[in-house]
Tab-separated table of C-alpha atoms in Angstrom:
chain	number	residue	atom	x	y	z
A	1	MET	CA	0.000	0.000	0.000
A	2	THR	CA	1.299	3.442	-0.895
A	3	ALA	CA	1.778	6.408	1.405
A	4	LYS	CA	-1.085	8.123	-0.401
A	5	PHE	CA	-3.389	5.218	0.361
A	6	ASP	CA	-2.269	5.249	4.002
A	7	ARG	CA	-3.299	8.914	4.165
A	8	ASP	CA	-6.631	8.212	2.516
A	9	PHE	CA	-7.226	5.214	4.780
A	10	ALA	CA	-6.599	7.347	7.873
A	11	LEU	CA	-9.126	9.858	6.563
A	12	LEU	CA	-11.738	7.171	5.871
A	13	PHE	CA	-11.101	5.588	9.286
A	14	THR	CA	-11.796	8.967	10.887
A	15	VAL	CA	-15.003	9.377	8.876
A	16	MET	CA	-16.349	6.059	10.190
A	17	LEU	CA	-15.259	6.882	13.734
A	18	THR	CA	-16.938	10.306	13.644
A	19	ILE	CA	-20.279	9.043	12.341
A	20	ALA	CA	-20.562	6.289	14.947
A	21	ALA	CA	-19.286	8.399	17.853
A	22	GLY	CA	-21.588	11.316	17.084
A	23	ASN	CA	-24.678	9.142	17.010
A	24	THR	CA	-23.960	7.269	20.238
A	25	ALA	CA	-22.834	10.429	22.045
A	26	LEU	CA	-26.227	11.947	21.327
A	27	GLN	CA	-27.944	8.741	22.432
A	28	SER	CA	-26.156	8.805	25.774
A	29	VAL	CA	-27.142	12.396	26.660
A	30	LEU	CA	-30.680	12.381	25.301
A	31	PRO	CA	-32.329	10.787	28.375
A	32	ALA	CA	-31.006	13.697	30.450
A	33	ILE	CA	-32.202	16.207	27.848
A	34	GLY	CA	-35.642	14.608	27.727
A	35	ARG	CA	-35.990	14.769	31.495
A	36	SER	CA	-34.810	18.401	31.514
A	37	LEU	CA	-37.437	19.316	28.924
A	38	HIS	CA	-40.142	17.255	30.709
A	39	VAL	CA	-40.688	15.053	27.663
A	40	ARG	CA	-42.051	11.526	28.017
A	41	ASP	CA	-39.339	8.875	28.049
A	42	ASN	CA	-40.903	6.954	25.159
A	43	ALA	CA	-40.670	10.053	22.953
A	44	VAL	CA	-36.911	10.052	23.519
A	45	ALA	CA	-36.650	6.416	22.441
A	46	ALA	CA	-38.900	7.041	19.434
A	47	ALA	CA	-36.431	9.600	18.106
A	48	PHE	CA	-33.800	6.911	17.704
A	49	SER	CA	-36.191	4.178	16.597
A	50	VAL	CA	-37.307	6.313	13.650
A	51	SER	CA	-33.707	7.075	12.740
A	52	ALA	CA	-32.722	3.401	12.957
A	53	LEU	CA	-35.671	2.374	10.774
A	54	LEU	CA	-34.668	4.779	8.023
A	55	TRP	CA	-31.037	3.643	8.297
A	56	VAL	CA	-32.029	-0.018	7.843
A	57	ILE	CA	-34.106	0.884	4.771
A	58	ALA	CA	-31.606	3.292	3.233
A	59	ALA	CA	-28.316	1.431	3.831
A	60	PRO	CA	-28.759	-1.223	1.081
A	61	PHE	CA	-29.974	1.453	-1.348
A	62	TRP	CA	-26.883	3.608	-0.815
A	63	ALA	CA	-24.586	0.560	-0.953
A	64	ASN	CA	-25.848	-0.235	-4.451
A	65	ARG	CA	-25.917	3.385	-5.583
A	66	SER	CA	-22.290	4.087	-4.633
A	67	ASP	CA	-21.099	1.690	-7.333
A	68	ARG	CA	-22.947	3.729	-9.987
A	69	ARG	CA	-22.673	7.317	-8.752
A	70	GLY	CA	-19.190	7.348	-7.286
A	71	ARG	CA	-17.914	6.456	-3.847
A	72	ARG	CA	-16.599	9.882	-2.850
A	73	SER	CA	-19.944	11.524	-3.626
A	74	MET	CA	-21.710	8.996	-1.370
A	75	ILE	CA	-19.242	9.681	1.446
A	76	LEU	CA	-19.870	13.410	1.086
A	77	LEU	CA	-23.616	12.782	1.143
A	78	GLY	CA	-23.349	10.691	4.303
A	79	VAL	CA	-21.030	13.031	6.166
A	80	GLY	CA	-22.994	16.068	5.023
A	81	GLY	CA	-26.252	14.499	6.202
A	82	PHE	CA	-24.601	13.686	9.529
A	83	ALA	CA	-23.426	17.280	10.029
A	84	VAL	CA	-26.708	18.879	8.938
A	85	SER	CA	-28.731	16.501	11.106
A	86	LEU	CA	-26.709	17.195	14.249
A	87	THR	CA	-26.770	20.936	13.618
A	88	LEU	CA	-30.554	20.939	13.380
A	89	CYS	CA	-30.859	18.641	16.400
A	90	GLY	CA	-28.646	20.977	18.411
A	91	VAL	CA	-30.660	24.037	17.362
A	92	PHE	CA	-33.992	22.423	18.248
A	93	LEU	CA	-32.742	21.126	21.586
A	94	ALA	CA	-31.207	24.502	22.463
A	95	ALA	CA	-34.517	26.159	21.594
A	96	GLY	CA	-36.236	23.889	24.099
A	97	ILE	CA	-33.552	24.376	26.750
A	98	ASN	CA	-33.854	28.170	26.479
A	99	GLY	CA	-37.645	28.065	26.563
A	100	TRP	CA	-38.146	29.504	23.094
A	101	ILE	CA	-40.427	26.568	22.285
A	102	GLY	CA	-42.025	23.901	24.440
A	103	GLY	CA	-40.264	20.645	25.234
A	104	THR	CA	-42.671	18.558	23.153
A	105	ALA	CA	-42.293	20.849	20.149
A	106	ALA	CA	-38.507	20.721	20.532
A	107	PHE	CA	-38.551	16.941	20.418
A	108	MET	CA	-40.894	16.785	17.453
A	109	LEU	CA	-38.484	18.997	15.542
A	110	PHE	CA	-35.569	16.954	16.892
A	111	ILE	CA	-37.100	13.843	15.318
A	112	LEU	CA	-37.195	15.657	11.968
A	113	GLY	CA	-33.473	16.273	12.337
A	114	ARG	CA	-32.923	12.584	13.104
A	115	LEU	CA	-34.745	11.658	9.893
A	116	ILE	CA	-31.942	13.316	7.939
A	117	TYR	CA	-29.312	11.249	9.742
A	118	GLY	CA	-31.182	7.978	9.292
A	119	THR	CA	-31.767	8.636	5.591
A	120	PHE	CA	-28.412	10.025	4.492
A	121	GLY	CA	-25.905	8.988	7.177
A	122	ALA	CA	-26.102	5.388	5.926
A	123	ALA	CA	-24.593	6.449	2.573
A	124	ALA	CA	-21.037	6.844	3.863
A	125	PRO	CA	-20.017	3.441	5.380
A	126	PRO	CA	-20.541	1.242	2.284
A	127	ALA	CA	-18.803	3.786	0.062
A	128	VAL	CA	-15.862	3.933	2.481
A	129	GLN	CA	-15.670	0.130	2.382
A	130	ALA	CA	-15.789	0.109	-1.416
A	131	ILE	CA	-12.863	2.521	-1.730
A	132	VAL	CA	-10.704	0.511	0.676
A	133	ALA	CA	-11.690	-2.781	-0.988
A	134	GLY	CA	-10.918	-1.383	-4.423
A	135	ARG	CA	-7.448	-0.194	-3.468
A	136	THR	CA	-6.224	-3.332	-1.689
A	137	THR	CA	-5.236	-6.747	-2.956
A	138	LEU	CA	-7.309	-9.821	-2.136
A	139	ASP	CA	-4.785	-10.769	0.554
A	140	GLU	CA	-4.915	-7.312	2.147
A	141	ARG	CA	-8.632	-6.680	1.769
A	142	THR	CA	-10.137	-8.509	4.732
A	143	LYS	CA	-7.501	-7.193	7.122
A	144	ALA	CA	-7.969	-3.609	5.906
A	145	LEU	CA	-11.773	-3.793	6.091
A	146	THR	CA	-11.599	-5.347	9.566
A	147	LEU	CA	-9.425	-2.459	10.742
A	148	LEU	CA	-11.856	-0.048	9.104
A	149	GLY	CA	-14.798	-1.766	10.808
A	150	SER	CA	-13.085	-1.379	14.167
A	151	ALA	CA	-13.448	2.394	13.714
A	152	PHE	CA	-17.227	2.001	13.635
A	153	GLY	CA	-17.149	-0.158	16.761
A	154	LEU	CA	-14.703	2.154	18.514
A	155	GLY	CA	-16.961	5.107	17.757
A	156	THR	CA	-19.879	3.494	19.586
A	157	ILE	CA	-17.623	3.345	22.668
A	158	LEU	CA	-15.966	6.761	22.425
A	159	GLY	CA	-19.211	8.648	21.851
A	160	PRO	CA	-20.772	7.956	25.274
A	161	ALA	CA	-17.344	8.183	26.933
A	162	ILE	CA	-16.602	11.745	25.827
A	163	ALA	CA	-20.170	13.108	25.690
A	164	PRO	CA	-20.167	14.337	29.339
A	165	TYR	CA	-17.140	16.504	28.544
A	166	LEU	CA	-18.789	18.196	25.567
A	167	LEU	CA	-21.377	20.167	27.513
A	168	LEU	CA	-21.169	23.883	26.817
A	169	GLY	CA	-22.173	26.807	28.985
A	170	HIS	CA	-23.585	29.986	27.502
A	171	VAL	CA	-22.858	31.710	24.210
A	172	GLY	CA	-23.859	35.244	25.011
A	173	SER	CA	-27.286	34.985	26.563
A	174	VAL	CA	-28.037	31.612	24.943
A	175	GLU	CA	-27.640	28.480	27.046
A	176	ILE	CA	-26.147	25.586	25.100
A	177	GLY	CA	-25.776	23.106	27.945
A	178	LEU	CA	-26.852	19.559	27.137
A	179	SER	CA	-27.144	20.269	23.412
A	180	GLY	CA	-23.354	20.807	23.288
A	181	PRO	CA	-22.465	17.299	21.999
A	182	ALA	CA	-24.771	17.771	19.011
A	183	PHE	CA	-23.151	21.074	18.032
A	184	LEU	CA	-19.581	19.883	18.568
A	185	PHE	CA	-20.030	16.663	16.596
A	186	ALA	CA	-21.703	18.700	13.856
A	187	LEU	CA	-18.455	20.693	13.676
A	188	PHE	CA	-16.464	17.446	13.516
A	189	GLY	CA	-18.739	16.317	10.682
A	190	ALA	CA	-18.260	19.584	8.800
A	191	ALA	CA	-14.496	19.226	9.191
A	192	MET	CA	-14.687	15.683	7.798
A	193	PHE	CA	-16.783	16.926	4.864
A	194	GLY	CA	-14.130	19.512	4.021
A	195	ALA	CA	-11.291	17.006	4.400
A	196	VAL	CA	-12.971	14.441	2.122
A	197	LEU	CA	-13.791	17.098	-0.464
A	198	ARG	CA	-10.224	18.374	-0.479
A	199	MET	CA	-8.126	15.237	0.004
A	200	LEU	CA	-9.996	12.241	-1.419
A	201	PRO	CA	-9.747	11.629	-5.202
A	202	ASP	CA	-12.983	11.665	-7.184
A	203	ASP	CA	-13.365	8.090	-8.405
A	204	ARG	CA	-15.715	9.213	-11.197
A	205	THR	CA	-12.982	11.197	-12.939
A	206	GLU	CA	-9.741	9.637	-11.741
A	207	ALA	CA	-8.394	6.104	-11.802
A	208	ALA	CA	-8.687	6.010	-8.051
A	209	LEU	CA	-9.726	2.351	-7.757
A	210	ASP	CA	-7.438	-0.514	-8.741
A	211	ASP	CA	-10.369	-2.950	-8.678
A	212	PRO	CA	-13.547	-1.282	-9.987
A	213	ALA	CA	-15.521	-4.465	-9.251
A	214	ALA	CA	-14.923	-4.077	-5.506
A	215	HIS	CA	-17.941	-3.029	-3.519
A	216	GLY	CA	-19.094	-2.125	-0.026
A	217	ALA	CA	-21.994	-3.455	1.996
A	218	ALA	CA	-24.662	-2.017	4.258
A	219	ASN	CA	-23.601	-1.447	7.864
A	220	ALA	CA	-25.825	-1.980	10.884
A	221	TYR	CA	-27.067	1.148	12.665
A	222	PRO	CA	-24.402	2.490	15.067
A	223	SER	CA	-25.969	2.312	18.506
A	224	ILE	CA	-25.176	1.821	22.173
A	225	GLY	CA	-24.485	-1.885	22.602
A	226	GLY	CA	-24.338	-2.483	18.846
A	227	GLN	CA	-20.772	-3.751	18.686
A	228	ALA	CA	-19.408	-4.646	15.264
A	229	SER	CA	-19.964	-8.268	14.289
A	230	GLY	CA	-17.903	-8.485	11.105
A	231	ALA	CA	-20.930	-9.416	8.983
A	232	SER	CA	-20.703	-6.264	6.882
A	233	ILE	CA	-17.078	-7.074	6.068
A	234	THR	CA	-18.013	-10.580	4.945
A	235	ALA	CA	-20.821	-9.167	2.809
A	236	ALA	CA	-18.319	-6.855	1.115
A	237	THR	CA	-15.744	-9.555	0.367
A	238	ALA	CA	-17.475	-12.953	0.126
A	239	PRO	CA	-19.198	-14.497	-2.917
A	240	HIS	CA	-22.888	-13.699	-3.362
A	241	THR	CA	-23.800	-16.283	-5.979
A	242	GLU	CA	-26.365	-18.162	-3.875
A	243	GLU	CA	-29.284	-16.275	-2.319
A	244	VAL	CA	-30.350	-17.410	1.158
A	245	GLY	CA	-33.603	-16.252	2.754
A	246	PHE	CA	-34.257	-15.441	6.378
A	247	THR	CA	-36.393	-18.581	6.714
A	248	ASP	CA	-33.948	-20.953	5.027
A	249	PRO	CA	-33.843	-24.061	7.289
A	250	ARG	CA	-30.045	-23.848	7.506
A	251	VAL	CA	-30.032	-20.394	9.118
A	252	ARG	CA	-33.581	-19.917	10.437
A	253	ALA	CA	-32.711	-20.725	14.065
A	254	TRP	CA	-29.723	-18.391	13.937
A	255	MET	CA	-31.863	-15.574	12.534
A	256	ILE	CA	-34.428	-16.038	15.314
A	257	ALA	CA	-31.661	-16.027	17.907
A	258	GLY	CA	-30.130	-12.842	16.489
A	259	LEU	CA	-33.450	-11.047	16.442
A	260	VAL	CA	-34.374	-11.995	20.031
A	261	PHE	CA	-31.067	-11.285	21.777
A	262	GLY	CA	-30.606	-8.178	19.609
A	263	HIS	CA	-33.880	-6.744	20.903
A	264	ALA	CA	-32.947	-7.672	24.470
A	265	GLN	CA	-29.659	-5.798	24.096
A	266	ALA	CA	-31.299	-2.766	22.482
A	267	MET	CA	-33.989	-2.608	25.186
A	268	THR	CA	-31.491	-2.594	28.037
A	269	GLY	CA	-28.994	-0.242	26.403
A	270	GLN	CA	-31.491	2.487	25.535
A	271	ALA	CA	-33.115	2.517	28.989
A	272	ILE	CA	-29.866	2.656	30.970
A	273	GLY	CA	-29.653	6.455	30.956
A	274	PHE	CA	-33.091	6.731	32.524
A	275	LEU	CA	-32.263	4.015	35.057
A	276	VAL	CA	-29.135	5.855	36.207
A	277	ILE	CA	-31.113	9.057	36.744
A	278	ASP	CA	-33.901	7.353	38.705
A	279	ARG	CA	-31.958	4.789	40.717
A	280	LEU	CA	-29.288	7.264	41.820
A	281	HIS	CA	-31.817	10.107	42.264
A	282	LEU	CA	-29.772	12.524	40.173
A	283	HIS	CA	-30.549	15.788	38.448
A	284	PRO	CA	-30.476	15.045	34.696
A	285	ALA	CA	-27.376	17.156	34.061
A	286	ASP	CA	-25.531	15.346	36.893
A	287	ALA	CA	-26.294	11.920	35.432
A	288	LEU	CA	-24.075	12.181	32.353
A	289	GLN	CA	-20.828	11.057	33.960
A	290	PRO	CA	-22.379	8.114	35.862
A	291	THR	CA	-24.141	7.085	32.661
A	292	GLY	CA	-20.855	7.318	30.794
A	293	ILE	CA	-19.162	5.123	33.398
A	294	VAL	CA	-21.858	2.441	33.101
A	295	LEU	CA	-21.720	2.489	29.295
A	296	MET	CA	-17.910	2.371	29.243
A	297	MET	CA	-17.934	-0.607	31.610
A	298	GLY	CA	-20.359	-2.370	29.298
A	299	ALA	CA	-18.370	-1.571	26.155
A	300	GLY	CA	-15.093	-2.589	27.784
A	301	ALA	CA	-16.589	-5.892	28.916
A	302	ALA	CA	-17.857	-6.661	25.412
A	303	LEU	CA	-14.439	-5.887	23.911
A	304	LEU	CA	-12.745	-8.097	26.512
A	305	VAL	CA	-14.907	-10.983	25.343
A	306	GLN	CA	-14.462	-10.396	21.627
A	307	TRP	CA	-10.739	-9.628	21.692
A	308	GLY	CA	-9.659	-11.832	24.603
A	309	LEU	CA	-11.980	-14.584	25.779
A	310	ILE	CA	-13.296	-15.826	22.432
A	311	PRO	CA	-9.810	-16.350	20.899
A	312	LEU	CA	-8.591	-17.856	24.191
A	313	PHE	CA	-11.298	-20.497	24.604
A	314	ASN	CA	-11.911	-21.124	20.875
A	315	LEU	CA	-15.539	-22.126	21.394
A	316	THR	CA	-18.026	-23.291	18.777
A	317	PRO	CA	-20.768	-20.781	17.824
A	318	ARG	CA	-23.467	-22.902	19.507
A	319	THR	CA	-21.541	-23.030	22.787
A	320	MET	CA	-20.838	-19.312	22.604
A	321	MET	CA	-24.524	-18.594	22.090
A	322	LEU	CA	-25.644	-20.762	25.013
A	323	VAL	CA	-23.018	-19.398	27.408
A	324	GLY	CA	-23.642	-15.837	26.282
A	325	LEU	CA	-27.406	-16.054	26.751
A	326	LEU	CA	-27.028	-17.461	30.282
A	327	VAL	CA	-24.602	-14.710	31.311
A	328	ALA	CA	-26.678	-12.007	29.596
A	329	ALA	CA	-29.830	-13.170	31.377
A	330	ALA	CA	-28.119	-12.882	34.764
A	331	GLY	CA	-26.610	-9.495	33.922
A	332	CYS	CA	-29.897	-8.045	32.661
A	333	ALA	CA	-31.814	-9.171	35.757
A	334	LEU	CA	-29.150	-7.824	38.119
A	335	THR	CA	-29.082	-4.490	36.260
A	336	GLY	CA	-32.813	-4.113	36.788
A	337	LEU	CA	-32.394	-4.736	40.529
A	338	ALA	CA	-29.243	-2.653	41.157
A	339	THR	CA	-29.539	0.481	43.306
A	340	SER	CA	-25.976	1.900	43.309
A	341	LEU	CA	-23.554	3.097	40.646
A	342	TYR	CA	-21.240	0.181	41.402
A	343	GLY	CA	-24.126	-2.263	41.122
A	344	LEU	CA	-25.406	-0.768	37.877
A	345	ALA	CA	-21.964	-0.685	36.255
A	346	THR	CA	-21.050	-4.219	37.333
A	347	ALA	CA	-24.378	-5.763	36.350
A	348	TYR	CA	-24.492	-3.960	32.992
A	349	ALA	CA	-20.918	-5.109	32.307
A	350	LEU	CA	-21.992	-8.692	33.046
A	351	ALA	CA	-24.882	-8.371	30.600
A	352	SER	CA	-22.469	-6.958	28.015
A	353	VAL	CA	-20.160	-9.941	28.533
A	354	GLY	CA	-23.065	-12.187	27.605
A	355	PHE	CA	-23.985	-10.164	24.526
A	356	GLY	CA	-20.284	-10.037	23.661
A	357	PHE	CA	-20.492	-13.806	23.168
A	358	THR	CA	-23.850	-13.939	21.379
A	359	ARG	CA	-23.180	-11.382	18.654
A	360	PRO	CA	-20.052	-13.092	17.204
A	361	ALA	CA	-21.757	-16.459	17.714
A	362	PHE	CA	-24.674	-15.281	15.566
A	363	THR	CA	-22.340	-14.146	12.796
A	364	ALA	CA	-20.119	-17.228	12.856
A	365	GLY	CA	-22.955	-19.732	13.269
A	366	SER	CA	-24.889	-18.314	10.339
A	367	SER	CA	-21.750	-18.379	8.210
A	368	LEU	CA	-20.851	-21.981	9.057
A	369	ALA	CA	-24.405	-23.132	8.338
A	370	VAL	CA	-24.075	-22.487	4.580
A	371	GLY	CA	-21.564	-23.058	1.822
A	372	SER	CA	-19.046	-20.643	0.370
A	373	ALA	CA	-21.361	-19.466	-2.432
A	374	ALA	CA	-23.900	-18.138	0.090
A	375	GLN	CA	-21.520	-16.275	2.413
A	376	GLY	CA	-22.296	-12.825	1.016
A	377	SER	CA	-26.042	-13.364	1.167
A	378	VAL	CA	-26.015	-14.686	4.735
A	379	ALA	CA	-23.745	-11.879	5.918
A	380	GLY	CA	-26.192	-9.369	4.498
A	381	LYS	CA	-29.027	-11.048	6.419
A	382	VAL	CA	-26.997	-10.930	9.635
A	383	THR	CA	-26.375	-7.207	9.180
A	384	SER	CA	-30.078	-6.604	8.539
A	385	VAL	CA	-31.097	-8.449	11.710
A	386	ASN	CA	-28.498	-6.583	13.768
A	387	GLY	CA	-29.845	-3.272	12.478
A	388	ALA	CA	-33.501	-4.222	12.838
A	389	SER	CA	-33.015	-4.881	16.554
A	390	PHE	CA	-32.483	-1.158	17.116
A	391	VAL	CA	-35.699	-0.149	15.361
A	392	LEU	CA	-38.243	-1.453	17.873
A	393	GLY	CA	-35.897	-2.425	20.699
A	394	PRO	CA	-35.317	1.048	22.191
A	395	SER	CA	-39.001	2.038	22.112
A	396	LEU	CA	-40.036	-1.329	23.519
A	397	GLY	CA	-37.517	-1.089	26.336
A	398	VAL	CA	-38.382	2.458	27.340
A	399	GLY	CA	-42.102	1.709	27.039
A	400	LEU	CA	-41.702	-1.115	29.557
A	401	TYR	CA	-39.541	1.147	31.699
A	402	GLU	CA	-42.391	3.619	32.077
A	403	PHE	CA	-44.530	0.896	33.672
A	404	ARG	CA	-41.808	-0.266	36.046
A	405	HIS	CA	-38.142	0.608	36.062
A	406	ALA	CA	-36.911	-2.974	36.338
A	407	LEU	CA	-39.301	-4.352	33.734
A	408	PRO	CA	-37.206	-4.032	30.533
A	409	TYR	CA	-34.265	-5.718	32.263
A	410	LEU	CA	-36.302	-8.531	33.757
A	411	THR	CA	-38.070	-9.018	30.415
A	412	ALA	CA	-34.742	-9.100	28.557
A	413	GLY	CA	-33.370	-11.617	31.052
A	414	ALA	CA	-36.415	-13.847	30.661
A	415	ALA	CA	-36.177	-13.583	26.862
A	416	CYS	CA	-32.529	-14.669	26.976
A	417	LEU	CA	-33.384	-17.699	29.145
A	418	GLY	CA	-36.236	-18.685	26.838
A	419	LEU	CA	-34.004	-18.243	23.814
A	420	MET	CA	-31.321	-20.358	25.477
A	421	ALA	CA	-33.784	-23.247	25.759
A	422	TYR	CA	-34.764	-22.807	22.106
A	423	CYS	CA	-31.134	-22.682	20.947
A	424	TRP	CA	-30.290	-25.816	22.940
A	425	VAL	CA	-32.769	-27.706	20.770
A	426	ALA	CA	-32.711	-25.822	17.467
A	427	LEU	CA	-29.043	-24.999	16.883
A	428	LYS	CA	-27.032	-27.810	15.388
A	429	PRO	CA	-23.602	-28.424	16.950
A	430	SER	CA	-20.736	-27.446	14.689
A	431	ALA	CA	-17.344	-29.095	14.565
A	432	ARG	CA	-15.776	-25.762	13.681
A	433	THR	CA	-15.114	-22.901	16.113
A	434	ALA	CA	-15.960	-19.255	15.671
A	435	GLY	CA	-12.329	-18.406	14.951
């Protein structure tokens, strides 16, 4: 790889990191904003459910379009949509914070801003993948795309971690406060737009791609708890000559498992900000750092599993799924019952350990269930299921939370135990490990 490609790769890595971090940073502070504006908790969750739905619909469309309309133009569209969306979200939230409009009106307008992100933000990741795939050899491609995918996963961790430090005070007589992360990440997005426009070659007019047949694939919606699974990378590199449906007998049980544990993870992750506020009896603005600690513990635990425990124990996908569901069930139940910051952080980390096993198990098990010709198709299905979990999951979790604070966590734990029993019967043992 040339020095020029190394520079371009660093730029594309930063683009992926920025998009994921900006979205999850906003997710982590929004429960506090909603409480400050006296908005119903389920309205807060709905804002992200709508965005996730549009992302799931738009991502395959943009992945196909980037091959016809140019990869750089799709990256600019995605980054531009990201920056515009966060700018509008920041303006609407600041208007509510300063009392210029009511809290409900502020959130209705905020949802309109999120529609832009869900629709256009999904354009960038597949185009970024396509550029990297096109400028690497077959031997380099998987390694380069895996490193690129780690930027997306890292962003979902960094966003909540740094969000509490992005609160702003007043600009003149205008209070920015909790809307600060939206404005600052909008600036990061604008900077990325300018850097891509200036530094990245236009593949429509220049011979920028060594392999014009290379392509990218749709990425799952970047969300709290939505760690990268590698399925998008497989979809971008593996053969797609055999089409496999969601109900194909070879992968049906895996698809059901992915959908159920994915919703359990989305339910618990989206409600955690509200749980921290209520269990610790905090003012919304004071809850950001404790929430960040809980989310960082969870993300760190999931990474420990994926980078350390899975390679160490070399388990089969079925075993990983069963172990992960048992641990996740215990962690979810304990999170719902915890009453201290230590208890919340430890229990949520335990749940994340469990989900850290199930997500790679879902990807690997689905892959091993089919032949080489169907790898691209199955990987695309895995990505779709991962993304779909964050469409209804957050609203379902927060809706249950409004009835009783422990309910989404107890429900998620029960769902994991029920799914464990199903997987014990339905998943066929594999002689091969998850790798």
